[in-house]
Short mmCIF file of C-alpha atoms in Angstrom, two decimals:
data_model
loop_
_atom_site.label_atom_id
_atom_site.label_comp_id
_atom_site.label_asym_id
_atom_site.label_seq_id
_atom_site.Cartn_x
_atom_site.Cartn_y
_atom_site.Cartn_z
CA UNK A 1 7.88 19.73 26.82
CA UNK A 2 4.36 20.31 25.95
CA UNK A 3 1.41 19.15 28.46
CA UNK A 4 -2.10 18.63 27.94
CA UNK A 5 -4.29 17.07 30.29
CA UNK A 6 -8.10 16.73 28.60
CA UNK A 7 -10.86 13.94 29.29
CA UNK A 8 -12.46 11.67 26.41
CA UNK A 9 -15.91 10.53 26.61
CA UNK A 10 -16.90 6.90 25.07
CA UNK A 11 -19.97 5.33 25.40
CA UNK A 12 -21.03 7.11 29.01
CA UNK A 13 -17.66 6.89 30.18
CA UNK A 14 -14.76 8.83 30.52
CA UNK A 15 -11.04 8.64 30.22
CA UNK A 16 -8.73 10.84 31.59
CA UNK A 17 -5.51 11.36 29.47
CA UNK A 18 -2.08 13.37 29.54
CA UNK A 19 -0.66 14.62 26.26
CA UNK A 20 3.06 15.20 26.36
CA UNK A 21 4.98 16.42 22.88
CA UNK A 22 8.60 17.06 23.14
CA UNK A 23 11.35 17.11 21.17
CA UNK A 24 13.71 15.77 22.59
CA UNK A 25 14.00 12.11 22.12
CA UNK A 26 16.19 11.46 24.78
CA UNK A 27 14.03 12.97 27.12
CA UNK A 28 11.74 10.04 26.89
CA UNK A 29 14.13 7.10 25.95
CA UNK A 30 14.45 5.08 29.21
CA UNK A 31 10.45 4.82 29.06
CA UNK A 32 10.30 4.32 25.03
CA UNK A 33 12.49 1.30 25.38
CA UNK A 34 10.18 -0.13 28.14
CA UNK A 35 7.63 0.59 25.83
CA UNK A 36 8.65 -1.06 23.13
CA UNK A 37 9.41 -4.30 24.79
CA UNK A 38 6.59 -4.53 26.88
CA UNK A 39 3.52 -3.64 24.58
CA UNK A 40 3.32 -3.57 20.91
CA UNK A 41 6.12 -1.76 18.49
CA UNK A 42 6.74 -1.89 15.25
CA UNK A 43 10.32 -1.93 14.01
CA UNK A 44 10.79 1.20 12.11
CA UNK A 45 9.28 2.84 16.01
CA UNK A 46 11.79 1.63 18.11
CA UNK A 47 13.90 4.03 19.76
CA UNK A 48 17.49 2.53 17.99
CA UNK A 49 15.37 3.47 14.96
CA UNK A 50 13.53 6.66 15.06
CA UNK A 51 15.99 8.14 17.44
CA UNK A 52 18.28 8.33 14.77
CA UNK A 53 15.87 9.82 12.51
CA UNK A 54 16.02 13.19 14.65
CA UNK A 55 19.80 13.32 15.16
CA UNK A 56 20.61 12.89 11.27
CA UNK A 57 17.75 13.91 9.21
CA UNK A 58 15.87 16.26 10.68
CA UNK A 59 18.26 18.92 10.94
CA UNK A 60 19.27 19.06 7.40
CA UNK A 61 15.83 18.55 6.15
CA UNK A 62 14.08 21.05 8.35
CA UNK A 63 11.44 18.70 9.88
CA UNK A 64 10.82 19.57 13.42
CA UNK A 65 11.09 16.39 15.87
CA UNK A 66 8.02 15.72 17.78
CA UNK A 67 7.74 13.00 19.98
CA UNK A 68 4.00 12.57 20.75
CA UNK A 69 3.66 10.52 24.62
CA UNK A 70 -0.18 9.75 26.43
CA UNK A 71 -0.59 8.68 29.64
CA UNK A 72 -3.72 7.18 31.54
CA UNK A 73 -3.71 7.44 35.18
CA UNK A 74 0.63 8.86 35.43
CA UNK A 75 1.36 5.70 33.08
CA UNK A 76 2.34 5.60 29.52
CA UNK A 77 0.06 4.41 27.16
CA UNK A 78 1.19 5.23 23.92
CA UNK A 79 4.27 7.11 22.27
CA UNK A 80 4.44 8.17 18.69
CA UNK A 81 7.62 8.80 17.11
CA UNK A 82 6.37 12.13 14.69
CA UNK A 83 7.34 15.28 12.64
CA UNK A 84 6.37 18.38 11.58
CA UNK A 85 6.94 19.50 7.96
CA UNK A 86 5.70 21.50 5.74
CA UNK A 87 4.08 20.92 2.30
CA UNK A 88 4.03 24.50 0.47
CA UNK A 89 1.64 26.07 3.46
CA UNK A 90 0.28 23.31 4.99
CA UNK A 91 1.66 21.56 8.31
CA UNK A 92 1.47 18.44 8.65
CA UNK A 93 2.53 16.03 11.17
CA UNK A 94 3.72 12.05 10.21
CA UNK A 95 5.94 9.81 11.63
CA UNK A 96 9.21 9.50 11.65
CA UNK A 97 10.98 8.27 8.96
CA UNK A 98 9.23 9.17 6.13
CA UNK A 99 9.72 6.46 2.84
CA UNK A 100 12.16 4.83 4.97
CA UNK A 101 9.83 3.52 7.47
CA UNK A 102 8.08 0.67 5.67
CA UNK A 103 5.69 0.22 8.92
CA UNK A 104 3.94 2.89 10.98
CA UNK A 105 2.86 2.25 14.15
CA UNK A 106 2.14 3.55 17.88
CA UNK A 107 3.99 2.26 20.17
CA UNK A 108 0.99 1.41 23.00
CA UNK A 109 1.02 -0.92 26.42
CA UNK A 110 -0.53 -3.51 26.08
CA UNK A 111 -3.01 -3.36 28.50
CA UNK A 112 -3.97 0.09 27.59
CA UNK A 113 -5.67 -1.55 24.18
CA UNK A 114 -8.10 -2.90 26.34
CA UNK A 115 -9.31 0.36 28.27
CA UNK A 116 -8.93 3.04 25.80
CA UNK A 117 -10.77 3.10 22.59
CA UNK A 118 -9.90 4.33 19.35
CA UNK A 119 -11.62 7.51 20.05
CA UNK A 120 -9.37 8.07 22.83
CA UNK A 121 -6.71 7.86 20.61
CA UNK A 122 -8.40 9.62 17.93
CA UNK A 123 -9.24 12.97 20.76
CA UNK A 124 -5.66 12.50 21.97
CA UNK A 125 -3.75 12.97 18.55
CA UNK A 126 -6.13 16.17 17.63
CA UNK A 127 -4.50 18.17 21.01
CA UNK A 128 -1.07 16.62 19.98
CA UNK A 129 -1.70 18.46 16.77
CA UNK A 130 -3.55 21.29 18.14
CA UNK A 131 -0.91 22.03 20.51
CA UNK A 132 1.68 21.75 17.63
CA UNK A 133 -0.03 23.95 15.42
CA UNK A 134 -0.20 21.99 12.72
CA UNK A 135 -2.90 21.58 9.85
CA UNK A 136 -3.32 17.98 9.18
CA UNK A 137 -2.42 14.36 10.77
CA UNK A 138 -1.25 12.30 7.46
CA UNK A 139 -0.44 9.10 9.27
CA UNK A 140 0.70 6.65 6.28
CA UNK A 141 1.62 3.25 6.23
CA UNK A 142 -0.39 1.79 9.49
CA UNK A 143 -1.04 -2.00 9.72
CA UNK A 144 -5.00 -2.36 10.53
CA UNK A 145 -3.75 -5.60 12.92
CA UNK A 146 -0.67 -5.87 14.78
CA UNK A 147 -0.25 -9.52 16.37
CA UNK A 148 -3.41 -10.34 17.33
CA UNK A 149 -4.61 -6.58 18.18
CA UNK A 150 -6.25 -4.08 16.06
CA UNK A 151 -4.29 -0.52 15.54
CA UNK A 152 -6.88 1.93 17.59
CA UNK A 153 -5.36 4.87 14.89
CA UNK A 154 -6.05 2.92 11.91
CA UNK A 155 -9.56 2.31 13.14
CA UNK A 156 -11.16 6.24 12.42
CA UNK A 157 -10.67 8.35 9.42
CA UNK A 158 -8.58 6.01 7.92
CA UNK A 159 -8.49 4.93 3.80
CA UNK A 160 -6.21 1.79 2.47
CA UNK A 161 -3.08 2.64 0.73
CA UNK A 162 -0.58 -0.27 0.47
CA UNK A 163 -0.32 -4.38 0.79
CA UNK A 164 2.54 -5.37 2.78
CA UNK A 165 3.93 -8.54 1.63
CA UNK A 166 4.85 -11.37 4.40
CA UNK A 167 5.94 -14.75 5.64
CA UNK A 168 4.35 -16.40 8.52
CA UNK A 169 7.51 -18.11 9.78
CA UNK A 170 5.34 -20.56 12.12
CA UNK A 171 3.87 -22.14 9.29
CA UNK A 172 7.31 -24.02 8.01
CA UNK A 173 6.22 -28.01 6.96
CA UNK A 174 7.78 -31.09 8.28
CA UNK A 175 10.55 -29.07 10.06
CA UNK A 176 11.69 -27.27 6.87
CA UNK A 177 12.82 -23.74 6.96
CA UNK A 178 10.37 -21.63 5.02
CA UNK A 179 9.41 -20.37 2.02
CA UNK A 180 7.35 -22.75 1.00
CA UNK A 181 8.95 -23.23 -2.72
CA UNK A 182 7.99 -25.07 -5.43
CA UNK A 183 10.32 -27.97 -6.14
CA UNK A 184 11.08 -26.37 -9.48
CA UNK A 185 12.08 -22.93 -7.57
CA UNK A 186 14.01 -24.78 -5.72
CA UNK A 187 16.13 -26.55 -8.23
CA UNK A 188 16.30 -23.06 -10.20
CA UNK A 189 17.87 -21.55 -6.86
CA UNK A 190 19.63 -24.43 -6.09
CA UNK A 191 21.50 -24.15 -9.84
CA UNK A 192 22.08 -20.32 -9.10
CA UNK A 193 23.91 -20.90 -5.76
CA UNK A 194 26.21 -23.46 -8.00
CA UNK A 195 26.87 -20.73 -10.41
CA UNK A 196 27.77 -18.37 -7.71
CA UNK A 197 30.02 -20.81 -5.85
CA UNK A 198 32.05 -21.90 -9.08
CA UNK A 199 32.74 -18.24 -9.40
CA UNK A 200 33.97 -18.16 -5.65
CA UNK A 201 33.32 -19.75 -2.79
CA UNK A 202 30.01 -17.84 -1.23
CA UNK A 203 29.35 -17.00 2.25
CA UNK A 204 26.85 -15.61 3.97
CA UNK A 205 27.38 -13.99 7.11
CA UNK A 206 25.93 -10.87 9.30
CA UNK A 207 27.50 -7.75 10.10
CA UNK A 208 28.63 -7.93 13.70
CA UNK A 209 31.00 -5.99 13.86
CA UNK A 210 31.29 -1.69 13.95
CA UNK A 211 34.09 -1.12 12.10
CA UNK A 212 32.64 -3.20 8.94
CA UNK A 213 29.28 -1.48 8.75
CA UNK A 214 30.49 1.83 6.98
CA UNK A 215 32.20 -0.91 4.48
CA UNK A 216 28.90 -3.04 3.77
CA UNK A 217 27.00 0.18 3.60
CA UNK A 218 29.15 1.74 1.04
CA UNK A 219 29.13 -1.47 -0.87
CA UNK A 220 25.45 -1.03 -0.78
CA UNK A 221 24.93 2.55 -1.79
CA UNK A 222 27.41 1.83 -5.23
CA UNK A 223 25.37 -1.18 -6.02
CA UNK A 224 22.05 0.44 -5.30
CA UNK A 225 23.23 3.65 -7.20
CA UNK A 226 24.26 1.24 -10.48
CA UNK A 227 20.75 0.13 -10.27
CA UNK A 228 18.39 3.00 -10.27
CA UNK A 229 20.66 4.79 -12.54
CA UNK A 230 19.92 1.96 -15.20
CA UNK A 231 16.07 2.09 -14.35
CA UNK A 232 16.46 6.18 -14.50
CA UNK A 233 14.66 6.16 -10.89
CA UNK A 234 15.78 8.88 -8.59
CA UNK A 235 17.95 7.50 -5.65
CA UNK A 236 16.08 8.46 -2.34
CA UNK A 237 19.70 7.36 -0.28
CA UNK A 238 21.52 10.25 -1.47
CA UNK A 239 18.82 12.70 -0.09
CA UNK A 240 20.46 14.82 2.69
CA UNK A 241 21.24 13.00 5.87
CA UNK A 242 19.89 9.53 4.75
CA UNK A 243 23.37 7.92 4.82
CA UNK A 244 24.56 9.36 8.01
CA UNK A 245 21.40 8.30 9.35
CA UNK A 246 21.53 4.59 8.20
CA UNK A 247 24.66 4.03 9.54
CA UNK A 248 23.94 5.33 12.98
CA UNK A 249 20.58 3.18 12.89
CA UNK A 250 22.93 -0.09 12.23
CA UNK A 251 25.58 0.61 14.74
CA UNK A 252 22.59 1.60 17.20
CA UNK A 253 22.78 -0.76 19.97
CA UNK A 254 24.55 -3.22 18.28
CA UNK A 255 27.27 -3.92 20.88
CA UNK A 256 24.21 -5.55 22.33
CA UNK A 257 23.16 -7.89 19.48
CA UNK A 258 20.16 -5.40 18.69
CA UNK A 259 20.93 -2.65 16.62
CA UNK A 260 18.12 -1.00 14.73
CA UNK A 261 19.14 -2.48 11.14
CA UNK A 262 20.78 -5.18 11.18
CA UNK A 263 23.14 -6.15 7.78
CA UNK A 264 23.33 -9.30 6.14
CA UNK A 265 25.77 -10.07 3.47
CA UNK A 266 26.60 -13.06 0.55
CA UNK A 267 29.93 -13.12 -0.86
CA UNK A 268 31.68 -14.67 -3.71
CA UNK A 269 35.21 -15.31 -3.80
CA UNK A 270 35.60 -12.74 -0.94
CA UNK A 271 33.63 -9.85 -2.79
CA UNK A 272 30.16 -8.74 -1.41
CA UNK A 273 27.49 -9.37 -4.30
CA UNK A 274 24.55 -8.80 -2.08
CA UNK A 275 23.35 -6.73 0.47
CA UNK A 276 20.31 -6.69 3.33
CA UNK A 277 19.43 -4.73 5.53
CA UNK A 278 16.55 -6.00 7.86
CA UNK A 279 14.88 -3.98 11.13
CA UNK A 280 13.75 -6.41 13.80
CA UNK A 281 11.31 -5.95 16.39
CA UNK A 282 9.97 -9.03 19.02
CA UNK A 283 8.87 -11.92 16.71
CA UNK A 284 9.12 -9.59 13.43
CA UNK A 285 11.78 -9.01 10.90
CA UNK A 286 11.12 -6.22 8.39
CA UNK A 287 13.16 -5.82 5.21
CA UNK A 288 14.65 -2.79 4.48
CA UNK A 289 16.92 -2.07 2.16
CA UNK A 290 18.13 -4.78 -0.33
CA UNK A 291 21.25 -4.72 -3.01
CA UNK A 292 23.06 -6.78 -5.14
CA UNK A 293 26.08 -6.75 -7.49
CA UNK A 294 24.89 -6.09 -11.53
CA UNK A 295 27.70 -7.65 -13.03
CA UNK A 296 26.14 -10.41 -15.85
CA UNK A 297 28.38 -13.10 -13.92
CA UNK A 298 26.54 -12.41 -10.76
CA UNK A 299 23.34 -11.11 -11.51
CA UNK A 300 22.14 -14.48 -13.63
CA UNK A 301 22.84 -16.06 -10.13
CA UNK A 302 20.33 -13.65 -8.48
CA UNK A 303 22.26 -13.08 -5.65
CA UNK A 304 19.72 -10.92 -3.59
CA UNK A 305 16.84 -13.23 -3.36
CA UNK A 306 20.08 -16.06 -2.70
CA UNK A 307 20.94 -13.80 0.53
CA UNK A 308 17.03 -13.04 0.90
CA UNK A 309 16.29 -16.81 1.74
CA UNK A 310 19.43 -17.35 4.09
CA UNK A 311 18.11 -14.05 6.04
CA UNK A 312 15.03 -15.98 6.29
CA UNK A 313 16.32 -19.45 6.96
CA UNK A 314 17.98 -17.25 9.92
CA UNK A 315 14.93 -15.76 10.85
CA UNK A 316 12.99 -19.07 11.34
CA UNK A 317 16.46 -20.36 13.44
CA UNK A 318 16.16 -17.65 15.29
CA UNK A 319 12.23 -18.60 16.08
CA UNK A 320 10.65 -15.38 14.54
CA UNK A 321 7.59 -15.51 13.36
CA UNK A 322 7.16 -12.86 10.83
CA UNK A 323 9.11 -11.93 7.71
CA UNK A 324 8.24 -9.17 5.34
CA UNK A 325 9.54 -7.48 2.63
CA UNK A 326 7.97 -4.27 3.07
CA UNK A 327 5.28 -2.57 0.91
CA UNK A 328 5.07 -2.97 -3.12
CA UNK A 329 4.51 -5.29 -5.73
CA UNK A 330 7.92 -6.58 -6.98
CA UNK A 331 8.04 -9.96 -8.15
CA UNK A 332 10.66 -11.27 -5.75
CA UNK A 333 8.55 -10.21 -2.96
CA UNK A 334 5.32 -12.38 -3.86
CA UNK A 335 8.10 -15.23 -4.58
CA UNK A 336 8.86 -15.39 -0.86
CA UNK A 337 5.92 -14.08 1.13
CA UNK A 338 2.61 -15.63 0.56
CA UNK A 339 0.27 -13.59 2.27
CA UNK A 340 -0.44 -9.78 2.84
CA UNK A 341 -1.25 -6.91 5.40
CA UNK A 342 -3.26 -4.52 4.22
CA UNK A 343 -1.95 -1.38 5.02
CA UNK A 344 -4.05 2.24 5.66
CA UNK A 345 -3.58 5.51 6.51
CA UNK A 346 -5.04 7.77 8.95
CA UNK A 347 -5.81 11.35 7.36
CA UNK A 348 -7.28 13.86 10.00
CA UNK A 349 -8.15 17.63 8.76
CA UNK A 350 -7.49 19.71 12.15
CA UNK A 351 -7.60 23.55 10.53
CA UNK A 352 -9.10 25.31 7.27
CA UNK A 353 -6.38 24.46 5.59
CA UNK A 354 -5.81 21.22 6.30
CA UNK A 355 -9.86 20.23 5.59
CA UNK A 356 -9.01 21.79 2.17
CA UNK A 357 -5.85 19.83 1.45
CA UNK A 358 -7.38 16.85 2.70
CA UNK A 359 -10.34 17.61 0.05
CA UNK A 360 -7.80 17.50 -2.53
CA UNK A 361 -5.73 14.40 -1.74
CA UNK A 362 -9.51 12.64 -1.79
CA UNK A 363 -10.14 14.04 -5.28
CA UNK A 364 -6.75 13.07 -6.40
CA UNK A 365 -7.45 9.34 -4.97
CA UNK A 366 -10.50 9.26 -6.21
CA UNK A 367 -9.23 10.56 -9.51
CA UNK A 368 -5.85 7.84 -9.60
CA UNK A 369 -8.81 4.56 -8.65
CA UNK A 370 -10.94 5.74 -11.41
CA UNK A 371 -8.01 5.66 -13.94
CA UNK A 372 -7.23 2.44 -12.69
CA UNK A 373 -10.24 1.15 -13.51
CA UNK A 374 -10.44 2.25 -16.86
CA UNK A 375 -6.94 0.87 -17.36
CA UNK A 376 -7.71 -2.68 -16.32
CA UNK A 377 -11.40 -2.53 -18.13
CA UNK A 378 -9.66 -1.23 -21.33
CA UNK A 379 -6.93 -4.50 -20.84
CA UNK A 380 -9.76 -6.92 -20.22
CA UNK A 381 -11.53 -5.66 -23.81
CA UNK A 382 -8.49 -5.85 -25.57
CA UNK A 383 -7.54 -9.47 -24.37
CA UNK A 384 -11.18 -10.33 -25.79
CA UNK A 385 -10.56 -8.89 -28.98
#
């Protein structure tokens, strides 16, 4: 294990810190989990999650574990679940988790948001990477808010990147589970559920149970696989160590009713015709992977978003208060959640060559807005004419 020990200066005062980086996650677990309870955490950062991360991807990926802890005063503040890897020459550190992890976020005490500044947390990452030795900080995916705090990370050097899509549970009407649907959606999704139940009796349920996790998953992987293969999009979940790490994530804990994915299924007639996998953390349940059988009979019966609203008819039992559907603009997604996060990410040059890659990436943003613009000013013209 790594130590640093440095002091940050912030508006005439200081702040003395303690940088730890190992890589070992289980040499930090019994304090992550304390972590992650008491102060803020994002799902895809809890220890069930990203602990998994190291065991099954890392190794065959050659991404080098690095599990980033800061301490004020011999107490944790802050943990970050990162990596190392390299693109061609450049090293750069991220978290954990990589397109898998549809939120990014420290995991930081509570109470520590209210004495240390983002600059403290700005100073602290740059030894983390210093000490690593690695070129640039590309920290994607960050909520600017979590609960009613603001991210000190996605406060500095920071540039917006995605719009998370979500539900505000709390907001259900009259005692009605949420979404909020029209009473024409409603009928629609009411017809498809008769469909689906004159095909076979459906049932939804959720995957308690070990021994029937490898089965859902597989399930899961041959319906996702018939689906990108139609679209001709590449299929990130045959990418080396992605499957033995998703089913270590949802057997993670889950003798204890909190395993770091938890599966949801709908059947018909005894066969599985959806899948859904969703990562819960506190008051928050995070969609993260999402199937469902292609067969005509089934698919005019839209299955998925059937098993999406009993995962969030759950969620609301269960007195959550967040739902999302992670990051993107798929229509389903804007059918359930009504509002959005905006997501950024923090980009921070530390050597040459990560000022010049981070030079590039700007140009190349720069470059992708401007062709969006002309795009949409080229539609607008045409819809005149």
């Amino acid at each position: 294990m790594t130590s640093i020990s440095f002091e940050t200066k912030r508006l005439g005062s200081r702040a003395r810190l303690e940088v730890d980086v190992t890589e070992d996650p289980s040499a930090v677990d019994r304090e992550w989990r304390g972590l992650e309870v008491e102060g803020l955490c994002a799902p895809y950062q809890r220890a069930a999650w990203a602990s998994q991360w190291y065991r099954h991807v890392c190794p065959v990926t050659g991404q080098k574990p690095a599990i980033v802890t800061i301490r004020q005063d011999n107490s944790l503040a802050c943990l970050l679940p990162l990596v190392v890897s390299r693109v061609g020459p450049v090293r750069v550190l991220g978290f954990a988790g990589g397109d898998h992890s549809n939120i990014n976020l420290p995991v930081i005490a509570s109470h520590c948001l209210q004495t240390l500044g983002a600059q403290d947390f700005l100073a602290a990452m740059k030894e983390a990477a210093r000490s690593l030795r690695v070129d640039l900080c590309d920290l994607r995916r960050q909520p600017a808010r979590w609960e009613k705090w603001v991210n000190p990370l996605a406060a500095v050097g920071t540039y917006k990147t995605e719009r998370m899509s979500i539900l505000k549970l709390d907001d259900a009407r009259d005692g009605s589970p949420p979404p909020d649907l029209s009473k024409a959606t409603r009928r629609k999704f009411s017809q498809k559920q008769k469909w689906l139940d004159e095909i076979g009796t459906s049932a939804y349920r959720r995957v308690t149970d070990v021994g029937e996790v490898a089965e859902t998953l597989d399930v899961f992987y041959e319906q996702k696989h018939d689906r990108l293969s139609a679209q001709r999009i590449d299929n990130p979940f045959i990418k080396p160590g992605i499957r033995a790490f998703l089913l270590a994530v949802a057997t993670a804990d889950l003798e204890v009713g909190h395993p770091g994915m938890d599966l949801f299924t709908l059947t018909s007639g005894g066969k599985t015709v959806a899948v859904f996998g969703g990562c819960v953390s506190r008051n928050r349940l995070s969609g993260s992977i999402i199937s469902f059988d292609g067969d005509s009979a089934f698919s005019r019966c839209s299955p998925g978003e059937l098993l999406a609203l009993h995962v969030i008819k759950d969620a609301w039992i269960n007195k959550l208060e967040i739902f999302d559907l992670g990051a993107g603009n798929d229509a389903y997604k804007s059918r359930f959640c009504n509002e959005h996060e905006e997501l950024v990410s923090t980009y921070l040059p530390i050597s040459a060559l990560g000022y010049a890659m981070a030079s590039l990436q700007s140009l190349t943003r720069r470059g992708k807005r401007y062709a969006r613009s002309i795009r949409a000013t080229a539609e607008r013209v045409f819809q005149k004419v």
